[in-house]
CSV table of C-alpha atoms and ligand atoms in Angstrom, one decimal:
chain,number,residue,atom,x,y,z
O,1,MET,CA,9.7,-11.9,-7.4
O,2,SER,CA,11.5,-13.2,-4.4
O,3,GLY,CA,14.7,-13.4,-6.5
O,4,SER,CA,15.4,-10.1,-8.3
O,5,LYS,CA,15.4,-6.9,-6.2
O,6,CYS,CA,12.8,-4.4,-7.0
O,7,CYS,CA,11.2,-1.2,-5.5
O,8,ILE,CA,7.8,-1.0,-3.9
O,9,VAL,CA,6.2,2.4,-3.3
O,10,ALA,CA,3.3,2.6,-0.9
O,11,ILE,CA,1.4,5.9,-1.1
O,12,GLY,CA,-1.0,6.8,1.8
O,13,ALA,CA,-3.1,9.8,2.6
O,14,HIS,CA,-1.8,10.2,6.2
O,15,ILE,CA,1.3,9.1,8.1
O,16,GLY,CA,0.2,5.8,9.7
O,17,ASP,CA,-2.1,4.5,6.9
O,18,MET,CA,0.4,2.5,5.0
O,19,GLU,CA,2.2,1.3,8.1
O,20,LEU,CA,-1.0,-0.2,9.4
O,21,THR,CA,-2.2,-1.8,6.2
O,22,PHE,CA,1.0,-2.7,4.3
O,23,GLY,CA,3.7,-2.5,7.0
O,24,GLY,CA,4.0,-6.2,7.6
O,25,VAL,CA,4.6,-7.0,3.9
O,26,ALA,CA,6.8,-3.9,3.7
O,27,ALA,CA,9.1,-5.3,6.4
O,28,LYS,CA,9.2,-8.6,4.7
O,29,TYR,CA,10.3,-7.1,1.4
O,30,ALA,CA,12.7,-4.6,2.9
O,31,PHE,CA,14.5,-7.2,5.0
O,32,GLU,CA,14.9,-9.4,2.0
O,33,GLY,CA,16.8,-6.6,0.3
O,34,HIS,CA,14.1,-4.8,-1.8
O,35,ARG,CA,13.7,-1.1,-1.7
O,36,VAL,CA,10.5,-0.1,0.0
O,37,VAL,CA,9.4,3.6,0.2
O,38,LEU,CA,6.4,4.8,2.2
O,39,VAL,CA,5.1,8.1,0.8
O,40,HIS,CA,2.6,10.1,2.8
O,41,LEU,CA,0.6,12.7,0.9
O,42,THR,CA,-0.1,14.6,4.2
O,43,ALA,CA,1.3,14.2,7.7
O,44,GLY,CA,-2.2,13.6,9.1
O,45,GLU,CA,-1.6,16.6,11.4
O,46,ARG,CA,-5.2,17.3,12.1
O,47,GLY,CA,-5.9,14.0,13.9
O,48,HIS,CA,-5.1,14.9,17.4
O,49,PRO,CA,-7.8,15.6,20.0
O,50,SER,CA,-5.9,18.3,21.8
O,51,LEU,CA,-2.6,19.2,20.1
O,52,PRO,CA,-2.7,22.0,17.4
O,53,PRO,CA,-1.9,20.8,13.9
O,54,SER,CA,1.3,22.8,13.8
O,55,GLN,CA,2.6,20.9,16.8
O,56,TYR,CA,1.2,17.5,16.0
O,57,GLU,CA,2.7,17.7,12.5
O,58,GLY,CA,6.2,17.4,13.9
O,59,GLN,CA,5.3,14.5,16.1
O,60,LYS,CA,3.7,12.7,13.2
O,61,ALA,CA,6.8,13.2,11.1
O,62,ARG,CA,9.0,11.8,13.9
O,63,GLU,CA,6.7,8.8,14.4
O,64,GLY,CA,6.6,8.2,10.6
O,65,ARG,CA,10.3,8.3,10.3
O,66,GLU,CA,10.9,5.9,13.3
O,67,SER,CA,8.1,3.5,12.2
O,68,ALA,CA,9.6,3.3,8.6
O,69,GLN,CA,13.0,2.7,10.1
O,70,LYS,CA,11.8,-0.3,12.1
O,71,LEU,CA,10.2,-1.7,8.9
O,72,GLY,CA,13.4,-1.2,7.0
O,73,ALA,CA,11.6,1.2,4.7
O,74,GLU,CA,12.3,4.8,3.5
O,75,PHE,CA,10.1,7.7,4.7
O,76,ARG,CA,8.8,10.6,2.7
O,77,VAL,CA,6.0,13.1,3.4
O,78,LEU,CA,4.6,15.6,0.9
O,79,PRO,CA,3.5,19.1,2.0
O,80,TYR,CA,-0.3,18.7,1.4
O,81,ARG,CA,-2.8,19.5,4.2
O,82,ASP,CA,-4.6,16.8,6.2
O,83,GLY,CA,-8.3,17.0,5.3
O,84,GLU,CA,-7.6,19.2,2.3
O,85,LEU,CA,-5.9,16.7,0.0
O,86,GLU,CA,-7.2,17.6,-3.4
O,87,ASP,CA,-7.8,15.3,-6.4
O,88,ASP,CA,-5.9,17.7,-8.7
O,89,LYS,CA,-3.2,17.7,-11.2
O,90,GLU,CA,-0.6,19.4,-9.1
O,91,VAL,CA,-0.6,16.5,-6.6
O,92,LYS,CA,-0.8,13.9,-9.4
O,93,LEU,CA,2.3,15.4,-11.1
O,94,ALA,CA,4.2,15.5,-7.8
O,95,VAL,CA,3.4,11.8,-7.3
O,96,CYS,CA,4.3,11.1,-11.0
O,97,ASP,CA,7.7,12.6,-10.4
O,98,ILE,CA,8.3,10.3,-7.4
O,99,LEU,CA,7.3,7.3,-9.5
O,100,ARG,CA,9.6,8.3,-12.3
O,101,GLU,CA,12.4,8.8,-9.8
O,102,LEU,CA,11.9,5.6,-7.8
O,103,LYS,CA,10.8,3.4,-10.7
O,104,PRO,CA,8.7,1.0,-8.6
O,105,ARG,CA,7.5,-2.3,-10.0
O,106,ILE,CA,4.7,-2.4,-7.5
O,107,VAL,CA,2.6,0.5,-6.1
O,108,VAL,CA,0.3,0.1,-3.1
O,109,THR,CA,-2.3,2.7,-2.1
O,110,HIS,CA,-5.9,3.2,-0.7
O,111,TRP,CA,-9.0,1.6,-2.1
O,112,LYS,CA,-11.5,4.1,-3.4
O,113,GLY,CA,-14.5,2.9,-1.3
O,114,SER,CA,-13.6,5.1,1.7
O,115,TYR,CA,-15.4,7.1,4.4
O,116,HIS,CA,-12.4,9.5,4.3
O,117,ARG,CA,-12.2,12.1,1.6
O,118,ASP,CA,-8.4,12.2,1.7
O,119,HIS,CA,-8.3,8.4,1.2
O,120,ALA,CA,-10.7,8.4,-1.8
O,121,ASN,CA,-8.7,11.3,-3.3
O,122,ALA,CA,-5.4,9.4,-2.8
O,123,TYR,CA,-6.9,6.5,-4.9
O,124,ASN,CA,-7.5,8.9,-7.8
O,125,ILE,CA,-4.2,10.7,-7.3
O,126,VAL,CA,-2.2,7.5,-7.5
O,127,LYS,CA,-4.1,6.0,-10.4
O,128,ASP,CA,-3.6,9.1,-12.5
O,129,ALA,CA,0.0,9.6,-11.3
O,130,ILE,CA,0.8,6.1,-12.6
O,131,TYR,CA,-0.8,7.1,-15.9
O,132,TYR,CA,1.2,10.3,-16.1
O,133,ALA,CA,4.4,8.6,-15.2
O,134,SER,CA,3.9,6.2,-18.1
O,135,LEU,CA,3.4,8.9,-20.7
O,136,PRO,CA,6.6,9.3,-22.8
O,137,GLY,CA,5.4,12.7,-24.1
O,138,LEU,CA,4.9,14.2,-20.7
O,139,GLU,CA,8.1,16.2,-20.1
O,140,ARG,CA,9.0,16.3,-16.4
O,141,GLY,CA,12.8,16.0,-16.6
O,142,LEU,CA,12.8,12.3,-15.9
O,143,PRO,CA,12.1,9.4,-18.3
O,144,GLN,CA,8.7,7.8,-18.4
O,145,HIS,CA,8.2,4.7,-16.1
O,146,GLN,CA,5.6,2.0,-16.3
O,147,VAL,CA,4.5,0.6,-13.0
O,148,GLY,CA,4.0,-3.2,-13.1
O,149,SER,CA,1.2,-3.8,-10.6
O,150,LEU,CA,-1.1,-1.7,-8.4
O,151,TYR,CA,-2.6,-3.0,-5.2
O,152,PHE,CA,-5.1,-1.5,-2.8
O,153,CYS,CA,-4.7,-2.0,1.0
O,154,GLU,CA,-7.3,-3.1,3.5
O,155,ASN,CA,-8.0,-0.1,5.7
O,156,TRP,CA,-10.9,0.1,8.2
O,157,GLU,CA,-11.9,3.5,6.7
O,158,ASP,CA,-11.9,2.1,3.1
O,159,PRO,CA,-14.3,-0.9,3.3
O,160,LEU,CA,-16.9,-0.1,0.7
O,161,GLY,CA,-16.6,-2.7,-2.0
O,162,PHE,CA,-13.2,-3.9,-0.8
O,163,MET,CA,-12.7,-7.6,-1.6
O,164,PRO,CA,-9.6,-9.2,-0.1
O,165,LYS,CA,-8.0,-11.2,-3.0
O,166,THR,CA,-4.2,-11.1,-2.7
O,167,TYR,CA,-3.1,-12.5,0.6
O,168,VAL,CA,0.6,-12.0,1.4
O,169,ASP,CA,2.2,-13.9,4.1
O,170,PHE,CA,4.3,-11.9,6.6
O,171,SER,CA,4.4,-14.2,9.6
O,172,ASP,CA,8.2,-14.0,10.1
O,173,HIS,CA,7.9,-10.2,10.4
O,174,PHE,CA,4.8,-9.9,12.6
O,175,ASP,CA,6.6,-8.8,15.8
O,176,ARG,CA,8.7,-6.2,13.9
O,177,TRP,CA,5.5,-4.8,12.3
O,178,VAL,CA,3.7,-4.6,15.7
O,179,GLU,CA,6.6,-2.8,17.1
O,180,SER,CA,6.6,-0.3,14.2
O,181,ILE,CA,2.9,0.5,14.4
O,182,LEU,CA,3.1,1.1,18.2
O,183,VAL,CA,5.5,3.9,17.5
O,184,HIS,CA,2.4,6.0,16.5
O,185,GLU,CA,0.6,7.6,19.4
O,186,PHE,CA,-2.8,7.2,17.7
O,187,VAL,CA,-2.2,3.5,17.3
O,188,ARG,CA,-1.2,3.0,21.0
O,189,GLY,CA,-4.4,4.9,22.0
O,190,ARG,CA,-4.6,7.9,24.3
O,191,GLY,CA,-6.9,6.4,26.9
O,192,LEU,CA,-10.0,8.3,25.5
O,193,PRO,CA,-13.3,6.6,25.2
O,194,SER,CA,-13.5,7.7,21.6
O,195,ASP,CA,-10.2,6.1,20.7
O,196,TYR,CA,-10.4,3.6,17.8
O,197,PRO,CA,-8.5,0.5,18.9
O,198,TYR,CA,-6.1,0.5,15.9
O,199,ALA,CA,-3.6,-2.0,17.3
O,200,ASP,CA,-6.2,-4.5,18.3
O,201,TYR,CA,-8.0,-4.2,15.0
O,202,TYR,CA,-5.0,-4.6,12.7
O,203,ARG,CA,-3.4,-7.4,14.8
O,204,ALA,CA,-6.7,-9.3,14.7
O,205,LEU,CA,-7.1,-8.6,11.0
O,206,ALA,CA,-3.6,-9.9,10.2
O,207,ARG,CA,-4.5,-13.2,12.0
O,208,ILE,CA,-7.9,-13.5,10.3
O,209,ARG,CA,-6.3,-12.9,6.8
O,210,GLY,CA,-3.6,-15.4,7.8
O,211,ILE,CA,-6.2,-18.0,8.8
O,212,GLU,CA,-8.1,-17.5,5.5
O,213,ALA,CA,-4.9,-18.0,3.5
O,214,GLY,CA,-3.3,-20.8,5.6
O,215,TYR,CA,-0.6,-18.6,7.0
O,216,LYS,CA,0.0,-17.4,10.5
O,217,PHE,CA,-0.2,-13.8,9.6
O,218,ALA,CA,-1.1,-12.1,6.3
O,219,GLU,CA,-2.1,-8.8,4.8
O,220,ALA,CA,-4.8,-8.8,2.2
O,221,PHE,CA,-4.9,-6.6,-0.9
O,222,MET,CA,-7.1,-6.0,-3.8
O,223,PRO,CA,-5.4,-5.9,-7.2
O,224,ASN,CA,-6.4,-3.1,-9.6
O,225,GLU,CA,-9.6,-4.5,-11.1
O,226,GLU,CA,-8.6,-3.1,-14.5
O,227,TRP,CA,-5.6,-5.4,-14.5
O,228,GLY,CA,-7.6,-8.5,-13.7
O,229,GLY,CA,-6.9,-11.3,-11.2
O,230,GLY,CA,-8.9,-13.7,-9.0
O,231,ARG,CA,-8.2,-14.9,-5.4
O,232,GLN,CA,-4.6,-15.5,-4.8
O,233,ARG,CA,-2.7,-17.1,-1.9
O,234,ILE,CA,0.9,-16.1,-2.3
O,235,LYS,CA,4.2,-15.7,-0.6
O,236,TYR,CA,5.2,-12.8,-2.8
O,237,PHE,CA,3.5,-10.4,-5.1
O,238,PRO,CA,3.3,-11.9,-8.6
M,301,LIG,ZN1,-5.8,8.1,6.8
């Protein structure tokens, strides 16, 4: 799919999730002329150790917008609450409408085997939204759309049963991606002993997945198991 231009939509539970796990490949596609849209179901506004959510929400939105810009991607955030993202029809139909509007060939989201409730719910939301988007009889004011492929990202909070299978090379965009993730305060670290070393983890992971696939840097994904597929070493999503 390196030839024809397409749209890829990545749907994460919180601002930062898709940038960390899909940002390198997002930059690669975006800078080759494809439309890449990062959709965040919540801002992730409850993740700060001292700032109140009402204040952190604005910071998260600014960080998400700037990070997406560096990746060459578009930024959207939905109005759901961090920690209270529900696996319900309202959210699924909101995502269905976005899929019908953007008509992506590829959708990327969280794997279901997560320690985080919002992430596990995002998996269910996206799978059902894809189904709703494809239903011709579901009247939403936009024509039905069939997503071509669904991939799950490799996230440190979603490791239960995750099997890296689709390795996508993004070596030429590694520096741009690092710059984009460091926009996020939580990725840079706040100097607290409890801080998770996001930048170290995801930079090291990109190198490990690169080594496994014979590239310098790669991001690994798991294809939707219901749509089949074994281990793949690829330059572009099939
Ligand atoms: Zn998250």
